[in-house]
Amino acid sequence: MAYHETKAPRRKSKKKFTLLKAFLLFLLIFFIWQIHINVSNLFSFILNGYQASATTDSFEDPYKDVPLHNYNWDNLSISSDNRVEYVGAKGDEALQGVDVSRYQGDIDWPKVKASGISFAMLRAGYRGYESGKINIDEKFLQNIQQALAADIQVGVYFFSQAITEEEAVEEADFVLQNISSYQITYPIVFDLEEISSSDHRTHSLTKEQRTTIALAFCKRIKDAGYIPMVYGNASWLTDYYDLTQIIKYDIWLAQYSDSPSYPYDFKMWQYTNKGYVDGINHIVDINLCFTSYET
């Protein structure tokens, strides 16, 4: 009895000490876990706050005041000859047109007319990538005379490489000189495009310079009594021009898709660069025009 009485207290004390250590270890683990949770929440709060600030405070749509188009692309359809057609809510149908240059060769314009083409945008000329020399398109005079004779409405475009406002005016004057004897009912278009090589004259132009150059061309055309227009694809129009200024003139959109995703107002849509039209022996750009310019 004396042995058990002396051993029992020592075992009980050891058991209490073991439980105390386990409790303290639990508290330590719980404390570390709480610190981890709080630190994670802090980082998450900071990150989410920064992202929210970046998306709501630092970003502002530069074109929020640019008017949107009101076309309903559910009204698009494909014709039996594989052309895109558009009929508006009031039954008004977009007009079919082509744009051509010397690359389409000799064109049978009466056949083009008979195939349902209402208008043609003809390249009047171009400025050399490197030389800067202005040239007339080799087929322009032939195309404008024969298209008009076939009762096709005509507009023209100039492929620009102007690097100053003065050169843009020079290009506009060149076009005006070469169309003075003809009835032009469709727009006269400023066409400055992205070129893959870096050795062309306009490679280093800034967004502001491109915009002022395009505006100088268009103003000259408007002052002469014609309708100016600016050509470009969606990214070119929004990233390489200041659209808030360019939109004062009509826009000719190039987008090769089932329907345009470009949300802003435009008057003409170049929907393919690989079209086939009776009377033209090469692939050709085909367009829809949503405005009856001839009226």
Coordinates of C-alpha atoms in Angstrom, one line a residue:
M1 CA 0.0 0.0 0.0
A2 CA 2.8 2.5 0.8
Y3 CA 4.4 1.8 -2.7
H4 CA 1.2 2.6 -4.6
E5 CA 0.6 5.6 -2.5
T6 CA 4.0 7.1 -3.4
K7 CA 3.9 6.2 -7.2
A8 CA 0.4 7.4 -8.0
P9 CA 1.1 11.1 -7.4
R10 CA 4.1 11.1 -9.7
R11 CA 2.1 9.5 -12.6
K12 CA -0.7 12.0 -12.1
S13 CA 1.7 15.0 -12.2
K14 CA 3.3 13.7 -15.4
K15 CA -0.1 13.3 -17.1
K16 CA -1.0 16.9 -16.2
F17 CA 2.3 18.2 -17.6
T18 CA 1.7 16.3 -20.9
L19 CA -1.8 17.8 -21.2
L20 CA -0.4 21.3 -20.6
K21 CA 2.2 20.9 -23.3
A22 CA -0.4 19.7 -25.7
F23 CA -2.6 22.6 -24.9
L24 CA 0.2 25.1 -25.3
L25 CA 1.2 23.5 -28.6
F26 CA -2.4 23.8 -29.8
L27 CA -2.5 27.5 -28.8
L28 CA 0.8 28.1 -30.7
I29 CA -0.5 26.4 -33.8
F30 CA -3.8 28.2 -33.6
F31 CA -2.0 31.5 -33.2
I32 CA 0.3 30.9 -36.2
W33 CA -2.7 29.8 -38.3
Q34 CA -4.6 33.1 -37.4
I35 CA -1.6 35.1 -38.4
H36 CA -1.4 33.3 -41.8
I37 CA -5.1 34.0 -42.4
N38 CA -4.9 37.6 -41.5
V39 CA -1.8 38.2 -43.7
S40 CA -3.4 36.4 -46.6
N41 CA -6.5 38.5 -46.2
L42 CA -4.4 41.7 -46.1
F43 CA -2.6 40.8 -49.3
S44 CA -5.9 39.9 -51.0
F45 CA -7.4 43.2 -49.9
I46 CA -4.5 45.2 -51.2
L47 CA -4.4 43.3 -54.5
N48 CA -8.1 43.5 -55.1
G49 CA -8.2 47.1 -54.1
Y50 CA -5.4 47.8 -56.6
Q51 CA -7.2 45.9 -59.4
A52 CA -10.5 47.6 -58.7
S53 CA -8.7 50.9 -58.8
A54 CA -7.0 50.0 -62.1
T55 CA -10.2 49.0 -63.7
T56 CA -12.4 51.8 -62.4
D57 CA -10.2 54.8 -61.7
S58 CA -7.3 54.6 -64.1
F59 CA -9.2 53.4 -67.3
E60 CA -11.4 55.7 -69.2
D61 CA -12.8 55.0 -72.6
P62 CA -11.3 57.7 -74.9
Y63 CA -14.1 57.3 -77.4
K64 CA -17.1 57.3 -75.1
D65 CA -18.4 60.4 -76.9
V66 CA -18.0 59.1 -80.4
P67 CA -21.4 58.2 -81.9
L68 CA -22.2 54.5 -82.4
H69 CA -23.7 53.0 -85.5
N70 CA -27.3 51.7 -85.4
Y71 CA -27.1 48.8 -87.8
N72 CA -28.7 45.6 -86.9
W73 CA -26.5 42.7 -88.0
D74 CA -29.4 40.3 -87.8
N75 CA -30.4 41.9 -91.1
L76 CA -27.4 40.5 -92.9
S77 CA -27.8 37.6 -95.3
I78 CA -25.8 35.8 -98.0
S79 CA -27.0 35.9 -101.6
S80 CA -27.0 33.1 -104.1
D81 CA -23.8 34.5 -105.6
N82 CA -22.1 34.5 -102.2
R83 CA -22.4 38.2 -101.5
V84 CA -23.3 39.8 -98.2
E85 CA -26.6 41.6 -98.3
Y86 CA -28.2 44.0 -95.8
V87 CA -31.8 45.1 -95.6
G88 CA -32.8 47.6 -93.0
A89 CA -35.9 47.7 -90.8
K90 CA -37.6 50.0 -93.3
G91 CA -36.7 47.8 -96.3
D92 CA -33.8 50.0 -97.4
E93 CA -31.1 47.8 -98.9
A94 CA -27.4 48.5 -98.6
L95 CA -25.8 49.0 -102.0
Q96 CA -23.2 46.7 -103.4
G97 CA -19.8 48.1 -104.6
V98 CA -16.3 47.2 -105.5
D99 CA -13.0 49.0 -105.1
V100 CA -10.4 48.5 -107.8
S101 CA -6.9 49.6 -109.0
R102 CA -4.5 48.5 -111.7
Y103 CA -4.2 45.1 -110.0
Q104 CA -7.7 44.1 -111.3
G105 CA -6.5 44.6 -114.9
D106 CA -9.0 45.4 -117.6
I107 CA -12.5 45.4 -116.4
D108 CA -15.7 44.8 -118.3
W109 CA -17.8 47.4 -116.5
P110 CA -21.2 46.6 -118.2
K111 CA -20.9 43.1 -116.9
V112 CA -20.0 44.4 -113.5
K113 CA -23.1 46.6 -113.6
A114 CA -25.3 43.7 -114.7
S115 CA -24.0 41.6 -111.8
G116 CA -25.7 44.0 -109.3
I117 CA -22.8 46.3 -108.5
S118 CA -24.1 49.9 -107.9
F119 CA -20.9 51.8 -107.2
A120 CA -17.1 51.6 -107.6
M121 CA -14.3 53.1 -105.6
L122 CA -11.4 53.7 -107.9
R123 CA -7.8 54.3 -106.9
A124 CA -6.8 57.6 -108.4
G125 CA -3.2 57.3 -107.4
Y126 CA -0.6 56.7 -104.7
R127 CA 2.6 58.1 -103.2
G128 CA 5.7 56.0 -103.3
Y129 CA 6.7 54.2 -100.0
E130 CA 10.3 55.4 -100.3
S131 CA 10.6 58.0 -103.0
G132 CA 7.6 60.0 -102.0
K133 CA 6.7 60.6 -105.6
I134 CA 3.0 60.9 -106.5
N135 CA 1.8 58.6 -109.2
I136 CA -1.5 58.2 -111.0
D137 CA -3.0 54.6 -111.0
E138 CA -2.3 53.2 -114.4
K139 CA -5.9 52.1 -114.9
F140 CA -7.6 55.1 -113.3
L141 CA -8.6 57.0 -116.4
Q142 CA -9.8 53.9 -118.2
N143 CA -11.8 52.7 -115.1
I144 CA -13.5 56.1 -114.4
Q145 CA -14.5 56.6 -118.0
Q146 CA -15.8 53.1 -118.5
A147 CA -17.5 52.8 -115.1
L148 CA -19.4 56.0 -115.6
A149 CA -20.3 54.9 -119.2
A150 CA -21.8 51.8 -117.6
D151 CA -24.0 53.9 -115.3
I152 CA -22.0 52.9 -112.2
Q153 CA -21.7 55.6 -109.5
V154 CA -18.1 56.5 -108.8
G155 CA -15.9 57.5 -105.8
V156 CA -12.1 57.5 -105.6
Y157 CA -9.4 56.9 -103.1
F158 CA -5.8 57.9 -102.8
F159 CA -3.2 55.6 -101.2
S160 CA -1.2 58.1 -99.0
Q161 CA 2.3 58.2 -97.8
A162 CA 2.1 61.8 -96.7
I163 CA 4.3 62.7 -93.7
T164 CA 3.2 66.3 -93.4
E165 CA -0.1 68.3 -93.7
E166 CA 1.4 70.0 -96.8
E167 CA 2.0 66.6 -98.5
A168 CA -1.6 65.6 -97.6
V169 CA -2.9 68.7 -99.3
E170 CA -0.7 68.0 -102.3
E171 CA -2.3 64.5 -102.5
A172 CA -5.8 66.0 -102.3
D173 CA -5.0 68.5 -105.0
F174 CA -3.6 65.7 -107.2
V175 CA -6.9 63.9 -106.9
L176 CA -9.0 67.0 -107.5
Q177 CA -7.0 67.7 -110.7
N178 CA -7.6 64.3 -112.1
I179 CA -11.3 64.1 -111.3
S180 CA -12.3 67.5 -112.5
S181 CA -13.8 66.3 -115.8
Y182 CA -15.9 63.5 -114.2
Q183 CA -19.0 63.3 -112.2
I184 CA -18.0 62.0 -108.7
T185 CA -21.0 61.2 -106.5
Y186 CA -19.3 58.9 -103.9
P187 CA -16.7 60.0 -101.4
I188 CA -13.0 60.9 -102.0
V189 CA -11.1 58.8 -99.6
F190 CA -7.9 59.2 -97.6
D191 CA -6.2 55.8 -97.4
L192 CA -3.2 55.5 -95.1
E193 CA -2.6 51.9 -94.1
E194 CA -0.2 49.9 -91.9
I195 CA 2.7 48.5 -93.9
S196 CA 4.6 45.5 -92.7
S197 CA 8.1 46.8 -93.6
S198 CA 9.8 49.5 -91.5
D199 CA 11.4 51.3 -94.4
H200 CA 8.4 53.2 -95.6
R201 CA 8.0 57.0 -95.2
T202 CA 5.2 56.9 -92.7
H203 CA 6.7 54.3 -90.3
S204 CA 7.5 56.8 -87.5
L205 CA 4.4 59.0 -87.6
T206 CA 2.7 59.5 -84.3
K207 CA -1.0 59.1 -83.7
E208 CA -1.4 62.9 -83.6
Q209 CA 0.6 63.4 -86.9
R210 CA -1.5 60.8 -88.7
T211 CA -4.7 62.5 -87.5
T212 CA -3.7 66.0 -88.6
I213 CA -2.5 64.6 -92.0
A214 CA -5.8 62.9 -92.6
L215 CA -7.8 66.0 -91.5
A216 CA -5.7 68.2 -93.9
F217 CA -6.6 65.9 -96.8
C218 CA -10.3 65.7 -95.9
K219 CA -10.6 69.5 -95.4
R220 CA -9.1 70.2 -98.8
I221 CA -11.6 67.7 -100.4
K222 CA -14.6 69.2 -98.5
D223 CA -13.6 72.7 -99.4
A224 CA -13.6 71.7 -103.1
G225 CA -17.3 70.6 -102.7
Y226 CA -16.8 66.8 -102.5
I227 CA -17.5 64.3 -99.7
P228 CA -14.3 63.3 -97.8
M229 CA -13.9 59.9 -96.2
V230 CA -11.3 58.1 -94.2
Y231 CA -10.5 54.4 -94.8
G232 CA -9.2 51.9 -92.2
N233 CA -9.7 48.7 -90.2
A234 CA -11.0 48.8 -86.7
S235 CA -7.7 48.8 -84.9
W236 CA -6.2 51.4 -87.3
L237 CA -9.1 53.8 -86.8
T238 CA -9.1 53.6 -83.0
D239 CA -5.3 53.1 -82.3
Y240 CA -3.5 55.0 -85.0
Y241 CA -5.9 57.9 -85.4
D242 CA -7.7 60.1 -82.8
L243 CA -11.2 58.9 -83.7
T244 CA -12.8 61.8 -81.8
Q245 CA -11.4 64.1 -84.6
I246 CA -11.6 61.7 -87.6
I247 CA -15.3 60.9 -87.0
K248 CA -16.3 64.3 -88.3
Y249 CA -15.8 62.8 -91.7
D250 CA -17.4 59.6 -93.1
I251 CA -15.7 56.3 -92.3
W252 CA -15.0 53.4 -94.6
L253 CA -14.5 50.3 -92.4
A254 CA -12.4 47.3 -93.6
Q255 CA -13.3 44.2 -91.6
Y256 CA -13.3 40.7 -93.1
S257 CA -15.8 38.9 -90.9
D258 CA -19.4 37.7 -90.8
S259 CA -20.4 41.0 -89.3
P260 CA -18.5 44.0 -88.1
S261 CA -17.5 44.2 -84.4
Y262 CA -16.5 47.9 -84.8
P263 CA -19.1 49.8 -82.7
Y264 CA -18.7 53.3 -84.0
D265 CA -20.5 55.0 -86.8
F266 CA -19.4 54.2 -90.4
K267 CA -21.0 54.5 -93.8
M268 CA -19.2 51.9 -95.9
W269 CA -18.1 48.3 -95.1
Q270 CA -15.4 46.5 -97.0
Y271 CA -16.4 42.9 -96.0
T272 CA -14.0 40.9 -98.2
N273 CA -10.8 41.3 -100.2
K274 CA -11.3 38.0 -102.0
G275 CA -14.6 38.5 -103.8
Y276 CA -15.5 37.5 -107.3
V277 CA -17.6 39.7 -109.6
D278 CA -18.6 39.0 -113.2
G279 CA -16.6 41.2 -115.5
I280 CA -13.5 41.3 -113.2
N281 CA -11.0 38.6 -113.9
H282 CA -9.2 38.9 -110.6
I283 CA -10.2 38.7 -106.9
V284 CA -11.6 42.1 -105.8
D285 CA -12.7 43.9 -102.7
I286 CA -16.5 44.0 -102.2
N287 CA -18.3 46.6 -100.1
L288 CA -21.7 47.5 -98.7
C289 CA -22.7 51.1 -98.6
F290 CA -25.4 52.1 -96.1
T291 CA -25.8 55.7 -97.5
S292 CA -27.2 56.6 -100.9
Y293 CA -24.6 59.1 -101.8
E294 CA -25.9 59.6 -105.3
T295 CA -29.1 61.1 -103.9

